[in-house]
């Protein structure tokens, strides 16, 4: 009895020892391999997953039969139906993947080739290693983008105004006449600047006395004109900088809060919707063959000559443009030609007409 009891107690002790034996994690012995895109076995060595060591077998690599034997043995241990450990399923998947790679001759050759050639692996498969980017607050990002957009639209509007301002200053300083391409603004600024310069000189002469004139070298007419223009330049620049809107339309004005991006985004839907409604009404009237009304004539004329030319024209010129039906290409070309001629001086017009006659004769001979 004592022997049996002793035997039972010994067997119980051995069972307790077996239960207390710590679980081994096979991943610790699976080695490493450069495979960030998970083409083969990921970060583990396919050979070591199946209990083979690539560095030690020498010239006798494992055969397909040996790989199959090892796979079956490991499958009996780690198949989810036979092992209830938490990581059994994932381990079995890795074991199956390693067996699939190493029993395929083409994949195995490629796997062995890339083992010592990570640069070639990267060239072919790249790298899908995920590097988490720092999280950013969406509201902050959107706000910053809107602020940048507002600054850009403000600067763009300033640049549009500055282009016209520079042209007005140039024309006013050079003293161009209306027939030489000067605008109404440059003529007005030039006249005003001349009055201001004249008043300034009169005040200086009064303060210096009647005999305050200085004797100096006599200047030619050109030199006197250039000198006057340089004296007028700072006055003209100051006068032009005071102009908020040149009145050309098309947005040639100094930037205001209405020109920033946020305000424009709020205002955009209205002109778009109104434009679409106008188009629908226009084509509906054309289908019904209704006569073109004054609004349609004005809109089509604006589109033909451009908003800048329309806004810069006088009421009389606008009435003339409406009667010429400039939305017709032939009429528009004729209007552009006459408009160019109107900006030329009398001498330039004569030269241009002679040139046109000469070109016409050449065209007639060639025909």
mmCIF file of C-alpha atoms in Angstrom:
data_model
loop_
_atom_site.group_PDB
_atom_site.id
_atom_site.type_symbol
_atom_site.label_atom_id
_atom_site.label_comp_id
_atom_site.label_asym_id
_atom_site.label_seq_id
_atom_site.Cartn_x
_atom_site.Cartn_y
_atom_site.Cartn_z
ATOM 1 C CA UNK A 1 0.000 0.000 0.000
ATOM 2 C CA UNK A 2 2.745 2.364 0.887
ATOM 3 C CA UNK A 3 4.443 1.667 -2.436
ATOM 4 C CA UNK A 4 1.288 2.344 -4.389
ATOM 5 C CA UNK A 5 0.671 5.492 -2.405
ATOM 6 C CA UNK A 6 4.202 6.553 -3.020
ATOM 7 C CA UNK A 7 3.736 5.839 -6.699
ATOM 8 C CA UNK A 8 0.564 7.917 -6.830
ATOM 9 C CA UNK A 9 2.145 10.827 -5.050
ATOM 10 C CA UNK A 10 5.192 10.668 -7.359
ATOM 11 C CA UNK A 11 2.944 10.698 -10.412
ATOM 12 C CA UNK A 12 0.998 13.659 -9.003
ATOM 13 C CA UNK A 13 4.222 15.569 -8.419
ATOM 14 C CA UNK A 14 5.344 14.925 -11.983
ATOM 15 C CA UNK A 15 2.000 16.182 -13.330
ATOM 16 C CA UNK A 16 2.292 19.363 -11.250
ATOM 17 C CA UNK A 17 5.782 19.895 -12.571
ATOM 18 C CA UNK A 18 4.537 19.474 -16.151
ATOM 19 C CA UNK A 19 1.754 21.988 -15.559
ATOM 20 C CA UNK A 20 4.094 24.547 -14.065
ATOM 21 C CA UNK A 21 6.550 24.270 -16.993
ATOM 22 C CA UNK A 22 6.614 27.721 -18.706
ATOM 23 C CA UNK A 23 5.236 28.037 -22.281
ATOM 24 C CA UNK A 24 7.905 28.524 -24.943
ATOM 25 C CA UNK A 25 7.435 31.206 -27.622
ATOM 26 C CA UNK A 26 8.779 29.903 -30.967
ATOM 27 C CA UNK A 27 9.101 33.460 -32.354
ATOM 28 C CA UNK A 28 12.241 33.827 -30.267
ATOM 29 C CA UNK A 29 13.943 31.257 -32.505
ATOM 30 C CA UNK A 30 12.540 32.404 -35.873
ATOM 31 C CA UNK A 31 15.461 34.714 -36.680
ATOM 32 C CA UNK A 32 15.236 37.893 -38.794
ATOM 33 C CA UNK A 33 14.868 38.803 -42.450
ATOM 34 C CA UNK A 34 14.517 42.109 -44.356
ATOM 35 C CA UNK A 35 10.973 41.903 -45.735
ATOM 36 C CA UNK A 36 9.131 45.159 -44.871
ATOM 37 C CA UNK A 37 6.543 44.638 -47.642
ATOM 38 C CA UNK A 38 5.622 41.158 -46.297
ATOM 39 C CA UNK A 39 6.315 39.435 -49.613
ATOM 40 C CA UNK A 40 7.706 36.329 -47.886
ATOM 41 C CA UNK A 41 7.521 35.769 -44.104
ATOM 42 C CA UNK A 42 7.689 39.338 -42.914
ATOM 43 C CA UNK A 43 10.384 40.080 -40.362
ATOM 44 C CA UNK A 44 11.016 36.348 -39.642
ATOM 45 C CA UNK A 45 13.277 33.857 -41.442
ATOM 46 C CA UNK A 46 11.169 31.287 -43.363
ATOM 47 C CA UNK A 47 13.798 28.593 -42.814
ATOM 48 C CA UNK A 48 13.982 29.095 -39.055
ATOM 49 C CA UNK A 49 10.186 29.042 -38.808
ATOM 50 C CA UNK A 50 10.390 25.466 -40.123
ATOM 51 C CA UNK A 51 13.346 24.701 -37.741
ATOM 52 C CA UNK A 52 16.161 24.941 -40.346
ATOM 53 C CA UNK A 53 19.244 27.168 -40.170
ATOM 54 C CA UNK A 54 20.395 28.672 -43.467
ATOM 55 C CA UNK A 55 23.900 29.305 -42.089
ATOM 56 C CA UNK A 56 24.668 25.742 -40.940
ATOM 57 C CA UNK A 57 23.430 23.260 -43.547
ATOM 58 C CA UNK A 58 26.330 23.973 -45.924
ATOM 59 C CA UNK A 59 25.916 22.419 -49.345
ATOM 60 C CA UNK A 60 23.006 20.212 -48.374
ATOM 61 C CA UNK A 61 19.921 22.494 -48.056
ATOM 62 C CA UNK A 62 16.712 20.901 -46.820
ATOM 63 C CA UNK A 63 14.761 19.005 -49.453
ATOM 64 C CA UNK A 64 11.065 19.361 -50.103
ATOM 65 C CA UNK A 65 10.488 16.117 -48.214
ATOM 66 C CA UNK A 66 12.325 17.423 -45.146
ATOM 67 C CA UNK A 67 10.411 20.701 -45.308
ATOM 68 C CA UNK A 68 7.139 18.787 -45.503
ATOM 69 C CA UNK A 69 8.053 16.620 -42.502
ATOM 70 C CA UNK A 70 8.932 19.669 -40.433
ATOM 71 C CA UNK A 71 5.745 21.464 -41.533
ATOM 72 C CA UNK A 72 3.548 18.514 -40.527
ATOM 73 C CA UNK A 73 5.271 18.198 -37.172
ATOM 74 C CA UNK A 74 4.835 21.901 -36.393
ATOM 75 C CA UNK A 75 1.251 21.840 -37.675
ATOM 76 C CA UNK A 76 0.356 19.117 -35.188
ATOM 77 C CA UNK A 77 1.684 21.387 -32.450
ATOM 78 C CA UNK A 78 0.257 24.758 -33.501
ATOM 79 C CA UNK A 79 -2.903 24.014 -35.485
ATOM 80 C CA UNK A 80 -5.744 26.019 -33.849
ATOM 81 C CA UNK A 81 -7.907 22.880 -33.643
ATOM 82 C CA UNK A 82 -5.224 21.156 -31.568
ATOM 83 C CA UNK A 83 -3.757 24.061 -29.635
ATOM 84 C CA UNK A 84 -5.856 26.499 -27.617
ATOM 85 C CA UNK A 85 -3.022 28.945 -26.895
ATOM 86 C CA UNK A 86 -3.803 32.576 -27.673
ATOM 87 C CA UNK A 87 -1.197 32.932 -30.428
ATOM 88 C CA UNK A 88 -1.597 29.480 -31.956
ATOM 89 C CA UNK A 89 -3.581 30.646 -34.979
ATOM 90 C CA UNK A 90 -1.082 33.404 -35.911
ATOM 91 C CA UNK A 91 1.839 30.994 -35.517
ATOM 92 C CA UNK A 92 0.163 28.401 -37.709
ATOM 93 C CA UNK A 93 -0.402 31.044 -40.396
ATOM 94 C CA UNK A 94 3.313 31.942 -40.319
ATOM 95 C CA UNK A 95 4.304 28.254 -40.504
ATOM 96 C CA UNK A 96 1.984 27.710 -43.491
ATOM 97 C CA UNK A 97 3.385 30.807 -45.256
ATOM 98 C CA UNK A 98 6.986 29.637 -44.724
ATOM 99 C CA UNK A 99 6.107 26.188 -46.140
ATOM 100 C CA UNK A 100 4.373 27.800 -49.151
ATOM 101 C CA UNK A 101 7.432 29.986 -49.926
ATOM 102 C CA UNK A 102 10.101 27.315 -49.499
ATOM 103 C CA UNK A 103 8.272 24.585 -51.441
ATOM 104 C CA UNK A 104 7.829 26.869 -54.445
ATOM 105 C CA UNK A 105 11.110 26.685 -56.369
ATOM 106 C CA UNK A 106 10.750 30.124 -57.961
ATOM 107 C CA UNK A 107 9.866 31.894 -54.694
ATOM 108 C CA UNK A 108 12.578 30.014 -52.815
ATOM 109 C CA UNK A 109 15.295 31.082 -55.287
ATOM 110 C CA UNK A 110 14.134 34.671 -55.026
ATOM 111 C CA UNK A 111 14.011 34.436 -51.230
ATOM 112 C CA UNK A 112 17.568 33.081 -51.057
ATOM 113 C CA UNK A 113 18.771 35.732 -53.531
ATOM 114 C CA UNK A 114 17.407 38.688 -51.557
ATOM 115 C CA UNK A 115 18.758 37.388 -48.226
ATOM 116 C CA UNK A 116 22.079 39.216 -48.669
ATOM 117 C CA UNK A 117 20.783 41.867 -51.088
ATOM 118 C CA UNK A 118 18.340 44.196 -49.293
ATOM 119 C CA UNK A 119 19.060 46.975 -51.822
ATOM 120 C CA UNK A 120 17.750 44.807 -54.675
ATOM 121 C CA UNK A 121 14.708 43.864 -52.568
ATOM 122 C CA UNK A 122 13.977 47.561 -51.979
ATOM 123 C CA UNK A 123 14.373 48.342 -55.693
ATOM 124 C CA UNK A 124 11.835 45.663 -56.653
ATOM 125 C CA UNK A 125 9.316 45.736 -53.801
ATOM 126 C CA UNK A 126 9.977 49.057 -52.097
ATOM 127 C CA UNK A 127 9.201 49.503 -48.438
ATOM 128 C CA UNK A 128 5.804 49.700 -46.811
ATOM 129 C CA UNK A 129 7.226 50.515 -43.406
ATOM 130 C CA UNK A 130 4.711 52.800 -41.723
ATOM 131 C CA UNK A 131 6.151 55.793 -39.920
ATOM 132 C CA UNK A 132 3.348 57.435 -37.962
ATOM 133 C CA UNK A 133 3.105 61.173 -38.586
ATOM 134 C CA UNK A 134 2.485 63.446 -35.656
ATOM 135 C CA UNK A 135 -1.202 64.131 -35.151
ATOM 136 C CA UNK A 136 -2.368 67.622 -36.009
ATOM 137 C CA UNK A 137 -5.496 69.491 -35.058
ATOM 138 C CA UNK A 138 -7.778 69.735 -38.105
ATOM 139 C CA UNK A 139 -9.254 73.045 -37.004
ATOM 140 C CA UNK A 140 -5.800 74.586 -36.611
ATOM 141 C CA UNK A 141 -4.703 73.339 -40.036
ATOM 142 C CA UNK A 142 -7.859 74.627 -41.762
ATOM 143 C CA UNK A 143 -7.531 77.977 -39.990
ATOM 144 C CA UNK A 144 -3.902 78.342 -41.087
ATOM 145 C CA UNK A 145 -4.805 77.466 -44.683
ATOM 146 C CA UNK A 146 -7.610 80.041 -44.689
ATOM 147 C CA UNK A 147 -5.283 82.704 -43.287
ATOM 148 C CA UNK A 148 -2.713 81.931 -45.970
ATOM 149 C CA UNK A 149 -5.449 82.070 -48.600
ATOM 150 C CA UNK A 150 -6.649 85.436 -47.295
ATOM 151 C CA UNK A 151 -3.111 86.828 -47.358
ATOM 152 C CA UNK A 152 -2.612 85.563 -50.916
ATOM 153 C CA UNK A 153 -5.878 87.073 -52.248
ATOM 154 C CA UNK A 154 -5.089 90.393 -50.523
ATOM 155 C CA UNK A 155 -1.610 90.482 -52.076
ATOM 156 C CA UNK A 156 -2.977 89.462 -55.506
ATOM 157 C CA UNK A 157 -5.483 92.312 -55.409
ATOM 158 C CA UNK A 158 -2.749 94.739 -54.342
ATOM 159 C CA UNK A 159 -0.633 93.556 -57.260
ATOM 160 C CA UNK A 160 -3.523 94.082 -59.722
ATOM 161 C CA UNK A 161 -3.973 97.660 -58.497
ATOM 162 C CA UNK A 162 -0.204 98.279 -58.527
ATOM 163 C CA UNK A 163 0.121 97.255 -62.189
ATOM 164 C CA UNK A 164 -2.381 99.920 -63.238
ATOM 165 C CA UNK A 165 -0.883 102.451 -60.809
ATOM 166 C CA UNK A 166 2.583 101.978 -62.306
ATOM 167 C CA UNK A 167 1.190 102.476 -65.807
ATOM 168 C CA UNK A 168 -0.676 105.649 -64.781
ATOM 169 C CA UNK A 169 2.453 107.036 -63.106
ATOM 170 C CA UNK A 170 4.586 106.269 -66.183
ATOM 171 C CA UNK A 171 2.139 107.887 -68.610
ATOM 172 C CA UNK A 172 1.629 110.922 -66.366
ATOM 173 C CA UNK A 173 5.365 111.500 -65.822
ATOM 174 C CA UNK A 174 6.105 111.196 -69.544
ATOM 175 C CA UNK A 175 3.236 113.607 -70.265
ATOM 176 C CA UNK A 176 1.491 111.405 -72.842
ATOM 177 C CA UNK A 177 -1.530 112.903 -74.593
ATOM 178 C CA UNK A 178 -4.886 111.225 -75.199
ATOM 179 C CA UNK A 179 -3.910 110.395 -78.784
ATOM 180 C CA UNK A 180 -0.703 108.747 -77.563
ATOM 181 C CA UNK A 181 -2.446 106.176 -75.412
ATOM 182 C CA UNK A 182 -2.802 108.100 -72.151
ATOM 183 C CA UNK A 183 -5.762 107.208 -69.918
ATOM 184 C CA UNK A 184 -8.199 109.650 -68.366
ATOM 185 C CA UNK A 185 -6.614 109.042 -64.958
ATOM 186 C CA UNK A 186 -3.061 109.792 -66.128
ATOM 187 C CA UNK A 187 -4.209 113.044 -67.794
ATOM 188 C CA UNK A 188 -6.055 114.164 -64.659
ATOM 189 C CA UNK A 189 -3.114 113.287 -62.404
ATOM 190 C CA UNK A 190 -0.670 115.121 -64.699
ATOM 191 C CA UNK A 191 -2.805 118.295 -64.722
ATOM 192 C CA UNK A 192 -3.226 118.243 -60.969
ATOM 193 C CA UNK A 193 0.488 117.617 -60.371
ATOM 194 C CA UNK A 194 1.434 120.509 -62.657
ATOM 195 C CA UNK A 195 -0.880 122.847 -60.723
ATOM 196 C CA UNK A 196 0.619 121.692 -57.418
ATOM 197 C CA UNK A 197 4.187 122.133 -58.707
ATOM 198 C CA UNK A 198 3.346 125.582 -60.059
ATOM 199 C CA UNK A 199 1.891 126.626 -56.690
ATOM 200 C CA UNK A 200 4.914 125.261 -54.884
ATOM 201 C CA UNK A 201 7.312 127.244 -57.093
ATOM 202 C CA UNK A 202 5.276 130.430 -56.620
ATOM 203 C CA UNK A 203 5.479 130.054 -52.854
ATOM 204 C CA UNK A 204 9.234 129.485 -53.059
ATOM 205 C CA UNK A 205 9.699 132.566 -55.242
ATOM 206 C CA UNK A 206 7.705 134.690 -52.782
ATOM 207 C CA UNK A 207 9.737 133.461 -49.850
ATOM 208 C CA UNK A 208 13.027 134.088 -51.697
ATOM 209 C CA UNK A 209 11.975 137.552 -52.923
ATOM 210 C CA UNK A 210 11.694 138.957 -56.424
ATOM 211 C CA UNK A 211 15.418 138.920 -57.027
ATOM 212 C CA UNK A 212 15.861 135.414 -55.733
ATOM 213 C CA UNK A 213 16.382 133.847 -59.155
ATOM 214 C CA UNK A 214 19.615 131.953 -59.457
ATOM 215 C CA UNK A 215 21.754 132.312 -62.529
ATOM 216 C CA UNK A 216 22.980 129.097 -63.983
ATOM 217 C CA UNK A 217 23.710 127.184 -67.141
ATOM 218 C CA UNK A 218 21.037 127.496 -69.821
ATOM 219 C CA UNK A 219 19.079 124.261 -70.434
ATOM 220 C CA UNK A 220 17.665 122.984 -73.690
ATOM 221 C CA UNK A 221 13.941 122.358 -74.092
ATOM 222 C CA UNK A 222 14.411 118.599 -73.689
ATOM 223 C CA UNK A 223 16.509 119.050 -70.552
ATOM 224 C CA UNK A 224 13.944 121.452 -69.109
ATOM 225 C CA UNK A 225 11.146 118.972 -69.883
ATOM 226 C CA UNK A 226 13.065 116.079 -68.297
ATOM 227 C CA UNK A 227 13.797 118.198 -65.233
ATOM 228 C CA UNK A 228 10.140 119.141 -64.886
ATOM 229 C CA UNK A 229 9.084 115.526 -65.254
ATOM 230 C CA UNK A 230 11.449 114.479 -62.454
ATOM 231 C CA UNK A 231 10.073 117.247 -60.239
ATOM 232 C CA UNK A 232 6.545 116.068 -61.016
ATOM 233 C CA UNK A 233 7.298 112.370 -60.355
ATOM 234 C CA UNK A 234 7.023 112.355 -56.498
ATOM 235 C CA UNK A 235 3.851 114.484 -56.682
ATOM 236 C CA UNK A 236 2.314 112.133 -59.268
ATOM 237 C CA UNK A 237 3.211 109.038 -57.205
ATOM 238 C CA UNK A 238 1.525 110.533 -54.120
ATOM 239 C CA UNK A 239 -1.586 111.442 -56.134
ATOM 240 C CA UNK A 240 -1.826 107.958 -57.687
ATOM 241 C CA UNK A 241 -1.443 106.283 -54.267
ATOM 242 C CA UNK A 242 -4.496 108.219 -53.119
ATOM 243 C CA UNK A 243 -6.632 106.647 -55.866
ATOM 244 C CA UNK A 244 -8.639 103.793 -54.350
ATOM 245 C CA UNK A 245 -10.304 102.612 -57.556
ATOM 246 C CA UNK A 246 -9.257 103.435 -61.116
ATOM 247 C CA UNK A 247 -12.819 102.918 -62.315
ATOM 248 C CA UNK A 248 -11.878 100.392 -65.008
ATOM 249 C CA UNK A 249 -14.008 97.666 -63.479
ATOM 250 C CA UNK A 250 -12.550 94.148 -63.331
ATOM 251 C CA UNK A 251 -11.341 94.790 -59.777
ATOM 252 C CA UNK A 252 -8.528 97.321 -60.316
ATOM 253 C CA UNK A 253 -8.868 98.839 -56.847
ATOM 254 C CA UNK A 254 -6.796 98.858 -53.683
ATOM 255 C CA UNK A 255 -7.442 95.777 -51.528
ATOM 256 C CA UNK A 256 -10.115 95.910 -48.831
ATOM 257 C CA UNK A 257 -11.680 93.367 -46.484
ATOM 258 C CA UNK A 258 -14.052 92.396 -49.322
ATOM 259 C CA UNK A 259 -11.092 90.978 -51.276
ATOM 260 C CA UNK A 260 -9.955 88.406 -48.704
ATOM 261 C CA UNK A 261 -10.608 84.735 -49.438
ATOM 262 C CA UNK A 262 -13.223 84.082 -46.740
ATOM 263 C CA UNK A 263 -15.463 86.927 -47.940
ATOM 264 C CA UNK A 264 -15.039 85.873 -51.566
ATOM 265 C CA UNK A 265 -16.021 82.288 -50.674
ATOM 266 C CA UNK A 266 -19.230 83.555 -49.079
ATOM 267 C CA UNK A 267 -20.016 85.771 -52.102
ATOM 268 C CA UNK A 268 -19.119 83.272 -54.854
ATOM 269 C CA UNK A 269 -22.414 81.302 -54.972
ATOM 270 C CA UNK A 270 -24.546 84.369 -55.713
ATOM 271 C CA UNK A 271 -22.926 85.480 -59.021
ATOM 272 C CA UNK A 272 -22.631 81.848 -60.139
ATOM 273 C CA UNK A 273 -26.337 81.178 -59.549
ATOM 274 C CA UNK A 274 -27.380 84.481 -61.123
ATOM 275 C CA UNK A 275 -25.159 83.783 -64.146
ATOM 276 C CA UNK A 276 -26.695 80.327 -64.642
ATOM 277 C CA UNK A 277 -30.220 81.763 -64.385
ATOM 278 C CA UNK A 278 -29.342 84.419 -66.974
ATOM 279 C CA UNK A 279 -28.011 81.757 -69.360
ATOM 280 C CA UNK A 280 -31.195 79.677 -68.968
ATOM 281 C CA UNK A 281 -33.417 82.693 -69.677
ATOM 282 C CA UNK A 282 -31.248 83.770 -72.640
ATOM 283 C CA UNK A 283 -31.354 80.390 -74.400
ATOM 284 C CA UNK A 284 -35.046 79.977 -73.619
ATOM 285 C CA UNK A 285 -35.716 83.290 -75.371
ATOM 286 C CA UNK A 286 -33.575 82.223 -78.327
ATOM 287 C CA UNK A 287 -35.548 78.977 -78.640
ATOM 288 C CA UNK A 288 -38.803 80.927 -78.685
ATOM 289 C CA UNK A 289 -37.186 83.334 -81.217
ATOM 290 C CA UNK A 290 -37.912 86.367 -79.039
ATOM 291 C CA UNK A 291 -36.271 89.662 -79.908
ATOM 292 C CA UNK A 292 -33.082 90.447 -77.972
ATOM 293 C CA UNK A 293 -33.740 92.875 -75.105
ATOM 294 C CA UNK A 294 -31.510 95.690 -73.807
ATOM 295 C CA UNK A 295 -30.102 93.625 -70.928
ATOM 296 C CA UNK A 296 -29.031 90.812 -73.242
ATOM 297 C CA UNK A 297 -27.415 93.271 -75.648
ATOM 298 C CA UNK A 298 -25.462 94.877 -72.808
ATOM 299 C CA UNK A 299 -24.260 91.565 -71.350
ATOM 300 C CA UNK A 300 -23.141 90.237 -74.743
ATOM 301 C CA UNK A 301 -21.378 93.513 -75.549
ATOM 302 C CA UNK A 302 -19.540 93.446 -72.199
ATOM 303 C CA UNK A 303 -18.376 89.900 -72.891
ATOM 304 C CA UNK A 304 -17.185 90.882 -76.374
ATOM 305 C CA UNK A 305 -15.169 94.010 -75.509
ATOM 306 C CA UNK A 306 -14.207 93.013 -71.949
ATOM 307 C CA UNK A 307 -15.296 94.530 -68.665
ATOM 308 C CA UNK A 308 -12.317 96.924 -68.505
ATOM 309 C CA UNK A 309 -13.056 98.496 -71.898
ATOM 310 C CA UNK A 310 -16.761 98.714 -71.064
ATOM 311 C CA UNK A 311 -16.219 100.431 -67.711
ATOM 312 C CA UNK A 312 -13.665 102.843 -69.181
ATOM 313 C CA UNK A 313 -16.034 103.938 -71.955
ATOM 314 C CA UNK A 314 -18.295 106.981 -71.726
ATOM 315 C CA UNK A 315 -22.096 106.679 -71.888
ATOM 316 C CA UNK A 316 -22.032 107.851 -75.491
ATOM 317 C CA UNK A 317 -19.448 105.190 -76.439
ATOM 318 C CA UNK A 318 -21.490 102.511 -74.683
ATOM 319 C CA UNK A 319 -24.597 103.433 -76.665
ATOM 320 C CA UNK A 320 -22.543 103.251 -79.854
ATOM 321 C CA UNK A 321 -21.177 99.814 -78.940
ATOM 322 C CA UNK A 322 -24.678 98.471 -78.231
ATOM 323 C CA UNK A 323 -25.886 99.446 -81.703
ATOM 324 C CA UNK A 324 -22.882 97.826 -83.455
ATOM 325 C CA UNK A 325 -23.727 94.260 -82.291
ATOM 326 C CA UNK A 326 -20.149 93.562 -81.233
ATOM 327 C CA UNK A 327 -20.958 89.984 -80.158
ATOM 328 C CA UNK A 328 -20.742 89.206 -83.898
ATOM 329 C CA UNK A 329 -17.080 88.391 -84.692
ATOM 330 C CA UNK A 330 -16.848 90.490 -87.855
ATOM 331 C CA UNK A 331 -18.317 93.556 -86.112
ATOM 332 C CA UNK A 332 -15.977 93.097 -83.143
ATOM 333 C CA UNK A 333 -12.880 92.931 -85.365
ATOM 334 C CA UNK A 334 -13.935 96.141 -87.133
ATOM 335 C CA UNK A 335 -14.546 97.858 -83.791
ATOM 336 C CA UNK A 336 -11.119 96.802 -82.457
ATOM 337 C CA UNK A 337 -9.466 98.177 -85.592
ATOM 338 C CA UNK A 338 -11.225 101.544 -85.286
ATOM 339 C CA UNK A 339 -10.518 101.631 -81.531
ATOM 340 C CA UNK A 340 -6.799 101.193 -82.179
ATOM 341 C CA UNK A 341 -6.880 103.932 -84.789
ATOM 342 C CA UNK A 342 -8.564 106.306 -82.339
ATOM 343 C CA UNK A 343 -5.653 105.934 -79.914
ATOM 344 C CA UNK A 344 -3.079 106.939 -82.552
ATOM 345 C CA UNK A 345 -1.994 110.468 -83.336
ATOM 346 C CA UNK A 346 -2.861 112.038 -86.714
ATOM 347 C CA UNK A 347 0.587 111.286 -88.117
ATOM 348 C CA UNK A 348 0.493 107.699 -86.890
ATOM 349 C CA UNK A 349 -2.944 107.226 -88.443
ATOM 350 C CA UNK A 350 -1.679 108.411 -91.833
ATOM 351 C CA UNK A 351 1.322 106.070 -91.691
ATOM 352 C CA UNK A 352 -0.900 103.191 -90.658
ATOM 353 C CA UNK A 353 -3.336 103.820 -93.529
ATOM 354 C CA UNK A 354 -0.460 103.921 -96.030
ATOM 355 C CA UNK A 355 0.863 100.646 -94.647
ATOM 356 C CA UNK A 356 -2.584 99.028 -94.892
ATOM 357 C CA UNK A 357 -2.948 100.139 -98.532
ATOM 358 C CA UNK A 358 0.484 98.744 -99.317
ATOM 359 C CA UNK A 359 -0.332 95.415 -97.699
ATOM 360 C CA UNK A 360 -3.642 95.322 -99.586
ATOM 361 C CA UNK A 361 -1.886 95.786 -102.911
ATOM 362 C CA UNK A 362 0.557 92.985 -102.097
ATOM 363 C CA UNK A 363 -2.325 90.667 -101.220
ATOM 364 C CA UNK A 364 -4.070 91.583 -104.505
ATOM 365 C CA UNK A 365 -0.982 90.772 -106.570
ATOM 366 C CA UNK A 366 -0.460 87.435 -104.840
ATOM 367 C CA UNK A 367 -4.099 86.490 -105.595
#
